[in-house]
Amino acid sequence: MLRANMIKEAEEMCSKFTREGVNASANLNEMQCMWYEIECAKAYRRIANYGEALKKCHEIERVID
């Protein structure tokens, strides 16, 4: 879904596998789920939402450092 730029739908799908009552994107970031973060950043870049893409890149960098 992320490779098809369906970011909202992908987050809804991932929320089925995360804790209830917590934002799926925040939970995946907390679990350091890098494949999701990277694909999400790429999807935001493809749809020219550079601000969100940059936020995701900074989140990825925080995990690596």
GROMACS .gro file of N, CA and C in nm:
model
  195
    1MET      N    1   0.081  -0.119   0.000
    1MET     CA    2   0.000   0.000   0.000
    1MET      C    3   0.086   0.126   0.000
    2LEU      N    4   0.195   0.122   0.076
    2LEU     CA    5   0.282   0.240   0.079
    2LEU      C    6   0.346   0.264  -0.056
    3ARG      N    7   0.381   0.158  -0.126
    3ARG     CA    8   0.443   0.176  -0.258
    3ARG      C    9   0.343   0.226  -0.361
    4ALA      N   10   0.213   0.216  -0.329
    4ALA     CA   11   0.109   0.272  -0.414
    4ALA      C   12   0.065   0.409  -0.362
    5ASN      N   13   0.142   0.465  -0.267
    5ASN     CA   14   0.116   0.596  -0.208
    5ASN      C   15  -0.016   0.602  -0.131
    6MET      N   16  -0.060   0.489  -0.079
    6MET     CA   17  -0.183   0.482   0.000
    6MET      C   18  -0.145   0.484   0.149
    7ILE      N   19  -0.095   0.597   0.194
    7ILE     CA   20  -0.038   0.609   0.328
    7ILE      C   21  -0.143   0.590   0.436
    8LYS      N   22  -0.255   0.656   0.423
    8LYS     CA   23  -0.362   0.645   0.524
    8LYS      C   24  -0.411   0.501   0.535
    9GLU      N   25  -0.433   0.436   0.421
    9GLU     CA   26  -0.481   0.298   0.421
    9GLU      C   27  -0.378   0.204   0.482
   10ALA      N   28  -0.250   0.228   0.454
   10ALA     CA   29  -0.144   0.144   0.510
   10ALA      C   30  -0.138   0.158   0.661
   11GLU      N   31  -0.156   0.280   0.710
   11GLU     CA   32  -0.156   0.302   0.855
   11GLU      C   33  -0.275   0.232   0.921
   12GLU      N   34  -0.391   0.237   0.856
   12GLU     CA   35  -0.509   0.168   0.909
   12GLU      C   36  -0.486   0.017   0.913
   13MET      N   37  -0.421  -0.038   0.810
   13MET     CA   38  -0.392  -0.181   0.807
   13MET      C   39  -0.294  -0.219   0.917
   14CYS      N   40  -0.190  -0.140   0.934
   14CYS     CA   41  -0.090  -0.168   1.038
   14CYS      C   42  -0.148  -0.154   1.177
   15SER      N   43  -0.249  -0.070   1.193
   15SER     CA   44  -0.308  -0.050   1.326
   15SER      C   45  -0.373  -0.178   1.378
   16LYS      N   46  -0.405  -0.270   1.290
   16LYS     CA   47  -0.463  -0.398   1.332
   16LYS      C   48  -0.362  -0.485   1.405
   17PHE      N   49  -0.233  -0.453   1.389
   17PHE     CA   50  -0.126  -0.534   1.448
   17PHE      C   51  -0.049  -0.459   1.557
   18THR      N   52  -0.102  -0.345   1.600
   18THR     CA   53  -0.036  -0.267   1.704
   18THR      C   54  -0.130  -0.255   1.824
   19ARG      N   55  -0.082  -0.190   1.931
   19ARG     CA   56  -0.164  -0.175   2.051
   19ARG      C   57  -0.287  -0.092   2.023
   20GLU      N   58  -0.395  -0.127   2.091
   20GLU     CA   59  -0.519  -0.049   2.078
   20GLU      C   60  -0.505   0.084   2.150
   21GLY      N   61  -0.569   0.185   2.097
   21GLY     CA   62  -0.570   0.315   2.161
   21GLY      C   63  -0.446   0.399   2.135
   22VAL      N   64  -0.354   0.347   2.055
   22VAL     CA   65  -0.230   0.420   2.024
   22VAL      C   66  -0.224   0.439   1.873
   23ASN      N   67  -0.180   0.555   1.831
   23ASN     CA   68  -0.163   0.583   1.689
   23ASN      C   69  -0.068   0.478   1.629
   24ALA      N   70  -0.109   0.414   1.521
   24ALA     CA   71  -0.029   0.306   1.461
   24ALA      C   72   0.108   0.356   1.418
   25SER      N   73   0.114   0.474   1.359
   25SER     CA   74   0.241   0.527   1.312
   25SER      C   75   0.337   0.551   1.429
   26ALA      N   76   0.285   0.606   1.538
   26ALA     CA   77   0.368   0.631   1.657
   26ALA      C   78   0.414   0.499   1.718
   27ASN      N   79   0.325   0.400   1.720
   27ASN     CA   80   0.360   0.270   1.777
   27ASN      C   81   0.467   0.201   1.692
   28LEU      N   82   0.455   0.207   1.561
   28LEU     CA   83   0.555   0.147   1.473
   28LEU      C   84   0.689   0.218   1.486
   29ASN      N   85   0.685   0.349   1.507
   29ASN     CA   86   0.809   0.424   1.530
   29ASN      C   87   0.873   0.380   1.661
   30GLU      N   88   0.792   0.365   1.765
   30GLU     CA   89   0.842   0.321   1.895
   30GLU      C   90   0.904   0.182   1.888
   31MET      N   91   0.845   0.095   1.806
   31MET     CA   92   0.897  -0.041   1.791
   31MET      C   93   1.016  -0.046   1.694
   32GLN      N   94   1.054   0.070   1.641
   32GLN     CA   95   1.164   0.082   1.547
   32GLN      C   96   1.144  -0.007   1.424
   33CYS      N   97   1.027   0.001   1.370
   33CYS     CA   98   0.990  -0.077   1.251
   33CYS      C   99   1.041   0.000   1.128
   34MET      N  100   1.166  -0.024   1.092
   34MET     CA  101   1.232   0.055   0.990
   34MET      C  102   1.171   0.040   0.851
   35TRP      N  103   1.125  -0.080   0.815
   35TRP     CA  104   1.069  -0.096   0.681
   35TRP      C  105   0.950  -0.003   0.662
   36TYR      N  106   0.868   0.012   0.766
   36TYR     CA  107   0.751   0.100   0.757
   36TYR      C  108   0.794   0.245   0.745
   37GLU      N  109   0.887   0.287   0.829
   37GLU     CA  110   0.933   0.426   0.829
   37GLU      C  111   0.995   0.464   0.694
   38ILE      N  112   1.078   0.376   0.640
   38ILE     CA  113   1.145   0.404   0.513
   38ILE      C  114   1.044   0.411   0.398
   39GLU      N  115   0.955   0.314   0.391
   39GLU     CA  116   0.856   0.313   0.283
   39GLU      C  117   0.760   0.431   0.296
   40CYS      N  118   0.729   0.470   0.418
   40CYS     CA  119   0.641   0.585   0.440
   40CYS      C  120   0.710   0.714   0.393
   41ALA      N  121   0.836   0.729   0.425
   41ALA     CA  122   0.912   0.847   0.380
   41ALA      C  123   0.917   0.853   0.228
   42LYS      N  124   0.940   0.739   0.165
   42LYS     CA  125   0.944   0.735   0.018
   42LYS      C  126   0.808   0.770  -0.043
   43ALA      N  127   0.700   0.722   0.019
   43ALA     CA  128   0.566   0.751  -0.031
   43ALA      C  129   0.536   0.901  -0.019
   44TYR      N  130   0.570   0.961   0.095
   44TYR     CA  131   0.549   1.105   0.110
   44TYR      C  132   0.630   1.183   0.007
   45ARG      N  133   0.752   1.139  -0.022
   45ARG     CA  134   0.835   1.207  -0.122
   45ARG      C  135   0.771   1.196  -0.260
   46ARG      N  136   0.717   1.078  -0.292
   46ARG     CA  137   0.656   1.058  -0.425
   46ARG      C  138   0.534   1.147  -0.446
   47ILE      N  139   0.459   1.174  -0.338
   47ILE     CA  140   0.341   1.259  -0.353
   47ILE      C  141   0.374   1.406  -0.327
   48ALA      N  142   0.504   1.437  -0.319
   48ALA     CA  143   0.556   1.573  -0.303
   48ALA      C  144   0.517   1.636  -0.169
   49ASN      N  145   0.499   1.553  -0.066
   49ASN     CA  146   0.476   1.603   0.069
   49ASN      C  147   0.612   1.598   0.140
   50TYR      N  148   0.697   1.694   0.104
   50TYR     CA  149   0.836   1.690   0.148
   50TYR      C  150   0.852   1.713   0.298
   51GLY      N  151   0.763   1.787   0.359
   51GLY     CA  152   0.770   1.809   0.503
   51GLY      C  153   0.755   1.680   0.581
   52GLU      N  154   0.653   1.601   0.547
   52GLU     CA  155   0.631   1.473   0.615
   52GLU      C  156   0.742   1.374   0.582
   53ALA      N  157   0.791   1.377   0.459
   53ALA     CA  158   0.902   1.288   0.421
   53ALA      C  159   1.025   1.320   0.505
   54LEU      N  160   1.052   1.448   0.524
   54LEU     CA  161   1.167   1.488   0.604
   54LEU      C  162   1.150   1.448   0.750
   55LYS      N  163   1.028   1.461   0.804
   55LYS     CA  164   1.001   1.417   0.942
   55LYS      C  165   1.033   1.269   0.958
   56LYS      N  166   0.988   1.189   0.862
   56LYS     CA  167   1.014   1.044   0.869
   56LYS      C  168   1.164   1.016   0.861
   57CYS      N  169   1.235   1.090   0.777
   57CYS     CA  170   1.380   1.071   0.766
   57CYS      C  171   1.449   1.105   0.898
   58HIS      N  172   1.403   1.208   0.966
   58HIS     CA  173   1.461   1.243   1.096
   58HIS      C  174   1.430   1.136   1.200
   59GLU      N  175   1.310   1.077   1.195
   59GLU     CA  176   1.276   0.968   1.287
   59GLU      C  177   1.367   0.847   1.263
   60ILE      N  178   1.394   0.818   1.138
   60ILE     CA  179   1.483   0.706   1.103
   60ILE      C  180   1.624   0.735   1.155
   61GLU      N  181   1.669   0.859   1.135
   61GLU     CA  182   1.803   0.896   1.180
   61GLU      C  183   1.817   0.884   1.331
   62ARG      N  184   1.712   0.921   1.406
   62ARG     CA  185   1.716   0.910   1.553
   62ARG      C  186   1.735   0.766   1.597
   63VAL      N  187   1.675   0.672   1.527
   63VAL     CA  188   1.687   0.531   1.562
   63VAL      C  189   1.829   0.482   1.535
   64ILE      N  190   1.884   0.523   1.423
   64ILE     CA  191   2.017   0.477   1.382
   64ILE      C  192   2.126   0.532   1.474
   65ASP      N  193   2.111   0.659   1.515
   65ASP     CA  194   2.214   0.720   1.601
   65ASP      C  195   2.204   0.677   1.741
   0.00000   0.00000   0.00000
